[in-house]
Amino acid sequence: MNLNKLKSKRIKVMEYSALSELLRVTAKPEIISMAGGLPAPEAFPFKIISALNNLVLKKHRSVSLQYGPTNGVLVLRGEIAKWLEERKMKVTSENIGITSGSQGGLDTLGKIFINEGDKIAVESPTYIGAIDAFTSYGPIYEEIKTDYDGVIPESLEKILKNKKVKFVYLVPTFQNPTGRTITWGRRKKIAKIIKKYHVLLVEDDPYNSLRYRGKPIDPIQTLVPENTIYLCTFSKVLAPGLRIGFYAAPKKLADLMVVAKQSVDLHTSSYGQYLAAEYLKTGDLKRHLPNILKIYRFRQEAMFEALEKYLPSGFFWTRPEGGMFVWVTGPKNFDSVKLYWQAIKNNIAYVPGTYFFTKQGEGKNTMRLNFTNVNEEQIDTAVKRLAKVIKNSL
Ligand SMILES: Cc1ncc(COP(=O)(O)O)c(C=O)c1O
């Protein structure tokens, strides 16, 4: 059997990932990795999950182990609708659907909307997992220009005015990879543009709860609910291993998501969904979240301090009020891809920024640093080593 001859065009596009090659080495125990986007194991609520396990089996019994509805179990959808009220979103369980991580939602959206050659607009840079999910459906990317306040509305308008775009994909709060948050003023402008051009907005918001300072900013969904599908997840506030994500969308779009999901996995784990539902219903999320925020706030501060202390002049970084990442930009001649193997030799890792751009060769002088899965001492050591490697290369 010649597997290569049997392969679809789609899998050939998906197969090669230069980034996976790079990241494979970060698993070595001697490496301090600021590369991944993982929550801290210390942030997992083991005791709570153990208690919820018993509760779910006692209260929901065999239903929690049985096949369930494709759009997700009603009790969880209802609890999520209540939770989203805190973000000023007016949705009911009818608008909510459960996906296998928000990654599952991204892939489903690609399946529904993208024919080969269709245009979609994304921030530059943007979340690599979204690029991977969408790319398998063969879109053409239109890159929206950004600055420290996130998406530049005029750049979005220029694209929508001149190109027929299927949807706009944004991570407005504590963006992956930059950590940046789109200001309220810009959110209002973006919402107006979305309405004016009758386009769909995909608002991906996994980091909303991870705010360490400052005041929350309402999602863009609150300004254009009829044009928005809002994606979120339990990965950052409970455990990513459970793979429970969700969306809030206008009813007709929510129904389409169900059609597309059905053939993929029938539904997301019933058991995991009941666990997540009880995590919200019992108030455990509210009680546990401060523990997570405390761990990450200290780590983020340690990251800022270390960057200030060690990085040479000519290097700048974002100072987000939450999330999991800091985005570092070096001088024009700095090449973070070339430097990567030097960093690995010194037992540290990061993600070269170029992988978060849809056009090749962009962002060579940038890198993404994660601060949630490394402790304060490791952060100091890793940034010190990184600075040494950088100084030797300049
Ligand atoms: C912007 C963004 N969207 C989606 C995801 C996927 O999250 P999950 O599938 O674990 O819900 C991530 C994960 O890091 C992310 O950063």
Coordinates of C-alpha atoms and ligand atoms in Angstrom, one line a residue:
M1 CA 0.0 0.0 0.0
N2 CA 1.4 3.4 -1.0
L3 CA 0.1 5.7 1.7
N4 CA 1.4 8.8 -0.1
K5 CA -0.7 8.0 -3.2
L6 CA -3.8 7.5 -1.0
K7 CA -3.5 10.8 1.0
S8 CA -6.0 13.6 0.4
K9 CA -4.8 17.1 -0.5
R10 CA -6.0 18.2 2.9
I11 CA -3.8 16.0 5.0
K12 CA -0.8 16.9 2.9
V13 CA -1.4 20.6 3.8
M14 CA -1.8 19.6 7.5
E15 CA 1.0 17.1 7.7
Y16 CA 4.1 19.2 7.9
S17 CA 4.5 21.4 10.8
A18 CA 7.9 23.1 11.2
L19 CA 6.8 24.3 14.6
S20 CA 6.1 20.8 15.9
E21 CA 9.7 19.9 14.9
L22 CA 11.0 22.8 17.0
L23 CA 8.8 22.1 20.0
R24 CA 9.5 18.4 20.2
V25 CA 12.9 19.1 21.9
T26 CA 11.2 21.2 24.6
A27 CA 9.9 18.1 26.3
K28 CA 13.5 17.3 27.6
P29 CA 13.4 17.6 31.4
E30 CA 16.5 19.8 31.5
I31 CA 14.9 22.5 29.3
I32 CA 13.0 25.4 31.0
S33 CA 10.3 25.9 28.4
M34 CA 8.5 29.3 27.9
A35 CA 7.3 27.8 24.7
G36 CA 4.0 26.0 25.4
G37 CA 0.7 27.6 26.4
L38 CA 0.0 25.2 29.2
P39 CA -1.7 26.0 32.5
A40 CA 0.4 25.4 35.7
P41 CA -0.3 21.9 37.1
E42 CA -0.4 23.8 40.5
A43 CA -3.5 25.6 39.2
F44 CA -5.5 22.4 38.7
P45 CA -8.3 21.9 41.4
F46 CA -7.6 18.3 42.3
K47 CA -9.6 18.2 45.4
I48 CA -12.6 20.0 43.8
I49 CA -12.5 17.6 40.8
S50 CA -12.4 14.6 43.2
A51 CA -15.5 15.9 45.0
L52 CA -17.3 16.7 41.8
N53 CA -16.6 13.2 40.5
N54 CA -18.6 11.7 43.3
L55 CA -21.3 14.3 42.9
V56 CA -21.7 13.7 39.2
L57 CA -21.9 10.0 39.6
K58 CA -24.4 10.3 42.5
K59 CA -26.6 13.0 41.0
H60 CA -26.5 12.3 37.2
R61 CA -25.7 8.6 37.4
S62 CA -25.9 6.7 34.1
V63 CA -26.8 9.8 32.0
S64 CA -23.3 11.1 32.7
L65 CA -21.9 8.0 31.1
Q66 CA -24.4 7.6 28.3
Y67 CA -24.4 9.1 24.8
G68 CA -25.8 12.6 24.9
P69 CA -27.1 15.4 22.6
T70 CA -24.7 16.9 20.0
N71 CA -25.1 20.5 21.1
G72 CA -24.2 19.5 24.7
V73 CA -26.1 18.7 28.0
L74 CA -28.8 21.2 28.9
V75 CA -27.6 21.8 32.5
L76 CA -24.2 22.8 31.3
R77 CA -25.5 25.1 28.5
G78 CA -27.8 26.8 31.1
E79 CA -25.0 27.3 33.6
I80 CA -22.8 28.7 30.8
A81 CA -25.5 31.2 29.8
K82 CA -25.6 32.4 33.4
W83 CA -21.9 32.6 33.6
L84 CA -21.7 34.7 30.4
E85 CA -24.2 37.3 32.0
E86 CA -21.1 38.4 34.0
R87 CA -19.6 39.4 30.7
K88 CA -22.8 41.3 29.9
M89 CA -23.7 38.8 27.2
K90 CA -27.4 38.2 26.7
V91 CA -27.7 34.5 25.7
T92 CA -29.8 31.5 26.7
S93 CA -29.1 27.8 26.6
E94 CA -30.5 27.8 23.0
N95 CA -27.5 29.9 21.8
I96 CA -24.9 27.7 23.6
G97 CA -23.2 24.6 22.2
I98 CA -20.5 22.5 23.7
T99 CA -17.4 21.6 21.7
S100 CA -14.3 19.4 22.3
G101 CA -12.2 22.3 23.4
S102 CA -12.6 25.6 21.7
Q103 CA -10.2 24.1 19.1
G104 CA -13.2 21.9 18.2
G105 CA -15.2 25.0 17.6
L106 CA -12.6 26.5 15.3
D107 CA -12.4 23.4 13.2
T108 CA -16.2 23.2 12.9
L109 CA -16.3 26.8 11.8
G110 CA -13.8 26.1 9.1
K111 CA -15.9 23.1 7.9
I112 CA -19.0 25.2 7.8
F113 CA -17.7 28.3 6.1
I114 CA -14.5 27.8 4.1
N115 CA -14.4 26.6 0.6
E116 CA -10.9 26.5 -1.0
G117 CA -9.9 30.0 -2.0
D118 CA -12.4 31.8 0.3
K119 CA -11.0 34.8 2.1
I120 CA -11.0 35.2 5.9
A121 CA -9.5 38.1 7.9
V122 CA -7.2 37.4 10.8
E123 CA -5.1 39.6 13.1
S124 CA -1.5 39.8 12.3
P125 CA -0.1 37.9 14.3
T126 CA -2.8 35.4 15.3
Y127 CA -3.3 32.1 17.2
I128 CA -1.4 29.3 15.5
G129 CA -4.1 26.7 16.3
A130 CA -6.7 28.7 14.4
I131 CA -4.3 29.0 11.4
D132 CA -3.9 25.2 11.6
A133 CA -7.6 24.5 11.8
F134 CA -8.6 26.9 9.0
T135 CA -5.7 26.1 6.7
S136 CA -6.9 22.5 6.2
Y137 CA -10.0 24.0 4.4
G138 CA -7.8 26.1 2.0
P139 CA -8.6 29.7 2.7
I140 CA -6.7 32.8 1.6
Y141 CA -5.8 34.9 4.6
E142 CA -6.2 38.7 4.8
E143 CA -4.0 40.0 7.5
I144 CA -5.5 42.9 9.7
K145 CA -2.8 45.3 10.9
T146 CA -2.4 45.7 14.7
D147 CA -0.6 47.8 17.2
Y148 CA -0.3 47.8 21.0
D149 CA -4.1 48.4 21.3
G150 CA -4.9 45.4 19.1
V151 CA -6.6 45.4 15.8
I152 CA -6.5 48.7 13.9
P153 CA -10.2 49.3 12.8
E154 CA -9.2 51.2 9.6
S155 CA -7.2 48.2 8.4
L156 CA -10.2 45.9 9.0
E157 CA -12.5 48.3 7.1
K158 CA -10.1 48.5 4.2
I159 CA -10.1 44.7 3.9
L160 CA -13.8 44.3 4.1
K161 CA -14.4 47.2 1.7
N162 CA -12.2 45.6 -1.0
K163 CA -12.5 41.9 -0.4
K164 CA -15.3 39.4 0.0
V165 CA -14.4 38.0 3.3
K166 CA -16.3 35.0 4.8
F167 CA -15.5 35.8 8.4
V168 CA -13.2 37.8 10.7
Y169 CA -11.3 35.9 13.4
L170 CA -10.2 37.8 16.4
V171 CA -8.8 37.1 19.9
P172 CA -9.6 40.5 21.4
T173 CA -8.6 39.8 25.1
F174 CA -5.1 38.9 26.2
Q175 CA -4.4 37.6 22.7
N176 CA -2.4 34.5 21.9
P177 CA 0.4 35.2 21.0
T178 CA 0.9 38.9 21.9
G179 CA -1.1 39.2 25.1
R180 CA -2.7 42.4 23.8
T181 CA -6.3 43.5 24.4
I182 CA -8.4 45.5 22.0
T183 CA -9.5 48.7 23.7
W184 CA -13.2 49.4 24.3
G185 CA -13.1 52.3 21.9
R186 CA -11.7 50.1 19.1
R187 CA -14.2 47.3 20.0
K188 CA -17.0 49.8 19.3
K189 CA -15.5 50.8 15.9
I190 CA -14.9 47.1 15.0
A191 CA -18.5 46.2 15.9
K192 CA -19.8 49.1 13.7
I193 CA -17.6 47.8 10.8
I194 CA -18.8 44.2 11.2
K195 CA -22.4 45.4 11.1
K196 CA -21.8 47.7 8.1
Y197 CA -20.3 44.9 5.9
H198 CA -22.7 42.2 7.2
V199 CA -19.8 39.9 8.0
L200 CA -19.5 37.2 10.6
L201 CA -17.2 37.8 13.6
V202 CA -15.5 34.8 15.3
E203 CA -14.6 36.1 18.8
D204 CA -12.2 33.6 20.4
D205 CA -12.0 34.4 24.2
P206 CA -10.2 31.7 26.1
Y207 CA -8.3 34.1 28.4
N208 CA -11.2 36.3 29.6
S209 CA -11.1 35.1 33.2
L210 CA -7.3 35.4 33.5
R211 CA -7.2 39.0 34.5
Y212 CA -4.6 40.0 37.1
R213 CA -5.0 43.8 37.0
G214 CA -7.3 46.4 35.6
K215 CA -11.0 46.4 34.7
P216 CA -12.7 43.8 32.5
I217 CA -13.7 44.9 29.0
D218 CA -16.9 43.5 27.6
P219 CA -16.7 41.2 24.6
I220 CA -17.3 42.5 21.1
Q221 CA -20.2 40.0 21.1
T222 CA -22.2 42.4 23.4
L223 CA -22.1 45.0 20.7
V224 CA -23.0 42.8 17.7
P225 CA -24.6 39.6 19.0
E226 CA -26.4 38.9 15.8
N227 CA -23.1 38.8 13.8
T228 CA -20.9 37.0 16.3
I229 CA -20.0 33.5 17.3
Y230 CA -18.2 33.7 20.7
L231 CA -15.9 30.8 21.6
C232 CA -14.6 30.0 25.1
T233 CA -13.3 27.1 27.1
F234 CA -12.8 25.5 30.5
S235 CA -9.2 24.8 29.6
K236 CA -7.8 27.8 31.4
V237 CA -10.0 27.8 34.4
L238 CA -10.5 24.1 35.1
A239 CA -8.3 21.6 33.1
P240 CA -7.5 21.4 29.4
G241 CA -7.4 17.6 29.6
L242 CA -11.2 17.5 30.0
R243 CA -11.5 19.1 26.5
I244 CA -14.7 21.1 27.3
G245 CA -15.1 24.2 25.1
F246 CA -18.3 26.1 24.1
Y247 CA -19.7 28.7 21.8
A248 CA -22.5 31.3 22.0
A249 CA -24.1 32.1 18.7
P250 CA -27.3 33.2 17.0
K251 CA -29.7 30.3 17.0
K252 CA -29.4 29.6 13.3
L253 CA -25.6 29.4 13.4
A254 CA -25.7 27.4 16.6
D255 CA -27.9 24.8 14.7
L256 CA -25.4 24.7 11.9
M257 CA -22.5 24.0 14.3
V258 CA -24.5 21.0 15.5
V259 CA -24.9 19.7 11.9
A260 CA -21.2 20.0 11.3
K261 CA -20.2 18.5 14.7
Q262 CA -22.5 15.5 14.5
S263 CA -20.4 13.5 12.0
V264 CA -17.1 14.3 13.8
D265 CA -17.7 13.0 17.3
L266 CA -21.4 12.8 18.0
H267 CA -20.9 14.9 21.1
T268 CA -18.3 16.1 23.6
S269 CA -17.7 13.8 26.6
S270 CA -21.0 13.7 28.7
Y271 CA -19.1 13.0 31.9
G272 CA -16.8 16.0 31.4
Q273 CA -19.7 18.2 30.6
Y274 CA -21.5 17.2 33.8
L275 CA -18.3 17.9 35.7
A276 CA -18.0 21.3 34.2
A277 CA -21.7 22.0 34.8
E278 CA -21.3 21.2 38.5
Y279 CA -18.0 23.3 38.7
L280 CA -20.1 26.3 37.7
K281 CA -23.3 25.4 39.7
T282 CA -21.6 24.7 43.0
G283 CA -19.7 27.9 42.9
D284 CA -16.4 26.0 42.8
L285 CA -15.1 28.0 39.8
K286 CA -15.7 31.3 41.7
R287 CA -13.9 29.9 44.8
H288 CA -11.0 28.4 42.8
L289 CA -10.3 31.1 40.2
P290 CA -8.5 33.5 42.7
N291 CA -6.0 30.7 43.4
I292 CA -5.2 30.4 39.7
L293 CA -5.0 34.2 39.3
K294 CA -2.6 34.5 42.3
I295 CA -0.2 31.9 40.8
Y296 CA -0.2 33.6 37.4
R297 CA 0.0 37.2 38.6
F298 CA 3.2 36.5 40.5
R299 CA 4.7 34.6 37.5
Q300 CA 3.7 37.4 35.1
E301 CA 5.4 40.0 37.4
A302 CA 8.5 37.8 37.6
M303 CA 8.6 37.7 33.8
F304 CA 8.3 41.5 33.5
E305 CA 11.0 42.0 36.1
A306 CA 13.4 39.5 34.4
L307 CA 12.9 41.1 31.0
E308 CA 13.6 44.5 32.4
K309 CA 16.6 43.3 34.3
Y310 CA 18.3 41.2 31.5
L311 CA 17.2 42.1 28.0
P312 CA 19.5 44.4 26.1
S313 CA 18.4 47.8 24.7
G314 CA 16.5 47.6 21.5
F315 CA 14.1 44.9 22.8
F316 CA 10.5 45.7 23.7
W317 CA 7.7 43.6 25.1
T318 CA 4.0 43.8 25.8
R319 CA 2.7 44.3 29.3
P320 CA -0.7 42.7 29.3
E321 CA -3.0 42.8 32.4
G322 CA -3.7 39.1 32.1
G323 CA -3.5 36.0 29.9
M324 CA -0.5 33.6 29.5
F325 CA 1.9 35.3 27.2
V326 CA 4.3 38.2 26.7
W327 CA 5.4 39.1 23.2
V328 CA 9.0 40.3 22.7
T329 CA 10.1 42.3 19.7
G330 CA 13.8 42.8 18.9
P331 CA 15.7 45.0 16.5
K332 CA 15.1 44.4 12.8
N333 CA 18.3 42.3 12.4
F334 CA 17.3 40.0 15.3
D335 CA 16.3 36.5 14.0
S336 CA 14.4 34.5 16.7
V337 CA 14.2 31.4 14.4
K338 CA 18.0 31.3 14.0
L339 CA 18.6 31.8 17.7
Y340 CA 16.2 29.0 18.7
W341 CA 18.8 26.2 18.6
Q342 CA 21.2 28.3 20.5
A343 CA 18.5 28.7 23.1
I344 CA 17.9 25.0 23.2
K345 CA 21.6 24.4 23.7
N346 CA 21.3 26.6 26.8
N347 CA 18.3 24.6 28.0
I348 CA 15.6 27.2 27.4
A349 CA 12.8 27.4 24.8
Y350 CA 10.4 29.9 23.4
V351 CA 8.2 30.1 20.3
P352 CA 9.7 32.1 17.4
G353 CA 7.1 34.7 16.5
T354 CA 7.1 34.0 12.8
Y355 CA 4.9 31.0 13.2
F356 CA 1.9 33.2 14.3
F357 CA 1.9 35.0 10.9
T358 CA 0.0 33.7 7.9
K359 CA 2.5 35.1 5.4
Q360 CA 6.0 33.6 5.4
G361 CA 8.9 35.5 6.7
E362 CA 7.0 38.0 8.8
G363 CA 7.8 38.5 12.5
K364 CA 11.3 37.1 12.4
N365 CA 12.4 39.6 15.1
T366 CA 9.6 38.5 17.5
M367 CA 9.0 35.7 20.0
R368 CA 6.3 34.5 22.4
L369 CA 7.1 33.8 26.0
N370 CA 4.7 31.8 28.2
F371 CA 4.9 32.6 32.0
T372 CA 2.2 30.3 33.4
N373 CA 3.9 26.9 33.2
V374 CA 7.3 28.0 34.8
N375 CA 7.8 29.3 38.3
E376 CA 9.4 32.6 39.3
E377 CA 12.8 31.1 39.9
Q378 CA 12.8 29.3 36.5
I379 CA 11.6 32.5 34.8
D380 CA 14.6 34.5 36.2
T381 CA 17.0 31.7 35.1
A382 CA 15.4 31.3 31.7
V383 CA 15.3 35.0 30.8
K384 CA 18.9 35.5 32.1
R385 CA 20.0 32.7 29.8
L386 CA 17.9 34.1 26.9
A387 CA 19.5 37.5 27.3
K388 CA 23.0 36.0 27.2
V389 CA 22.2 34.0 24.0
I390 CA 20.7 37.2 22.4
K391 CA 23.7 39.3 23.4
N392 CA 26.1 36.7 21.9
S393 CA 24.2 36.8 18.6
L394 CA 24.1 40.5 18.1
Ligands
LIG1 C1 -6.7 31.8 21.2 C2 -7.0 30.3 21.5 N1 -8.1 29.7 21.0 C3 -8.3 28.4 21.3 C4 -7.5 27.6 22.0 C5 -7.8 26.2 22.2 O1 -8.1 25.9 23.5 P1 -8.9 24.6 23.9 O2 -9.1 23.8 22.7 O3 -8.1 23.9 24.9 O4 -10.2 25.1 24.5 C6 -6.3 28.2 22.6 C7 -5.4 27.4 23.4 O5 -4.4 27.8 23.8 C8 -6.1 29.6 22.3 O6 -5.0 30.2 22.8

